[in-house]
Amino acid sequence: MKQVKFITGLMAFGVVSLFAGCGEKENEMTKVTLNEVAHSIFYAPQYVALENGYFTQEGLDLDLVTGYGADKTMAAVISGEAQIGFMGAEASVYAYLEGANDPVINFAQGTQRAGNFLVAREEMADFQWSDLKGKEVLGGRKGGMPEMVFEYILKENGLDPAKDLSIDQSIDFGSTAAAFSGGKGEFTVEFEPAATTLEKNGDGFVVASLGVDSGYVPYTSYSAKNSYVEKHPEIIQAFTDGLQKGVDYVNSHTAEEIAKVIQPQFKENDLDTITRIVERYQSQDTWKENLVFEKESFELLQDILESAGELEKRADYEKLVTTIYAKEAMKK
């Protein structure tokens, strides 16, 4: 495996000039494409930053594209189709361990809990994870965070994901809710707003939160190719600064206030539904107060990867994570 030189030079030479110049906004906007793994209210800070113009204030003309799966989002970043990716950090670990010449570096942590929910066909006020024994569940892509966290919870509750239940992983990301509505499966694992939509349509009932039952997990992060970070540190800092403003907003405003701001991103949902979903995420402490991706969180992520049988060798935190941009954003 090739050794990859990280951007430590920034800390010695470029970081001073970078941060000194970050406050000076150019009149000309810089176009940046952000590819997100899914479009979900789970990522409220990002949409607040977009709708409140925080990225624009930082001189960025942000084009948001939804990849519908970490594999697709990672492919967009590697190909250069997107400059920044928002997905589970496991994708960067996989790419690095496969020998990527230009590894994808995580520069900001997004959410700190899983954002999906277990939906059943019937109300189950006293649901226990053991109730899934012998059942068919619509799950996620093998090796992806949604599926791995789901299996992690199953194991913590004494269930063998391969033997004690049937997990259907054949359905594309984003299509499981429709398949469930069509009669497939007895349970499904869904993000919002799909979970609440199933409830509103009478097609299912949320019976458990994977975010609550898995504990604090570095579920998503923002990343870019090492070469892009080295060449455009001012863009990475500007993006992180704008995103931090979004984080500050969701941690200091009510669910209804947040819902009103992000509603243009979810026109298919009414304000009451969006507010309800934001409240659900707020109640489980979904969003961090800052964007710093700590080493402890990165190692926990790799613990989950190992538990899922997806990791033969661990990656070095210093090779795949930088915190200088998130820490600088906290100061502003």
C-alpha angles and dihedrals in degrees: 000000000000119000112240120211111224128211098269089131087074090066093053103040119354100044095074095051091041096056093040090057098041092084092059106084118204117230089228113077119231115228114226129174116215116194112200122198092228139353104244140144082237085083096054097142090060093051092046088054090051098044095042091050096243093140090047089052087057092054097258127134097202122201110197118207127177115224099188096219138028091250091058094043091050091049090054092052095046092048092049092242086121126029095203129033129200112201144104112312089231087082091063090048092053093048093047095049090049087063104262110186091208106034123206109246124211109223103166134027116225117188126012099203135045111268102207133094137208111244122198131192091238135036111268110185092176098041117167124185088238086069087077092068109123093004132124114240128186102229140175138269116299110259094018123120096246092056096039094050089048091052091044089058092047091054092046087056095049099260126131107221091207099047112021099055142008116254114193108210096166097094120091119250109270094025100078095088091055090047090050091050087051091058103266118138133000094246134017134197109228141176122217137303087026094061094052092041090056088052094048091050091050092242097117149350130234106239103167142016116227088199093060097041097046096048125215109349129167090239101168139013142178117247145171137183114281091238091054092049091051093047098041109029090147091060092049090050093047091050092048092048091053092046092050088057088056090050091050090052097052090047093053104038137069124260091251092051091050091046092054091053097049098037093100087064091056105038092157090066127067122233093256092056093048091048091051091052094047089051089052091053094043092052092058095047094245100164127064122224090235139019099241111133102212123209091238090058092048091052091048088054090054090048088059091047090052092047089054091051091243099117127066095167132024123237124228114254091219091057097054107027133059122181101182094098096047092047091049091049090056090062095059 
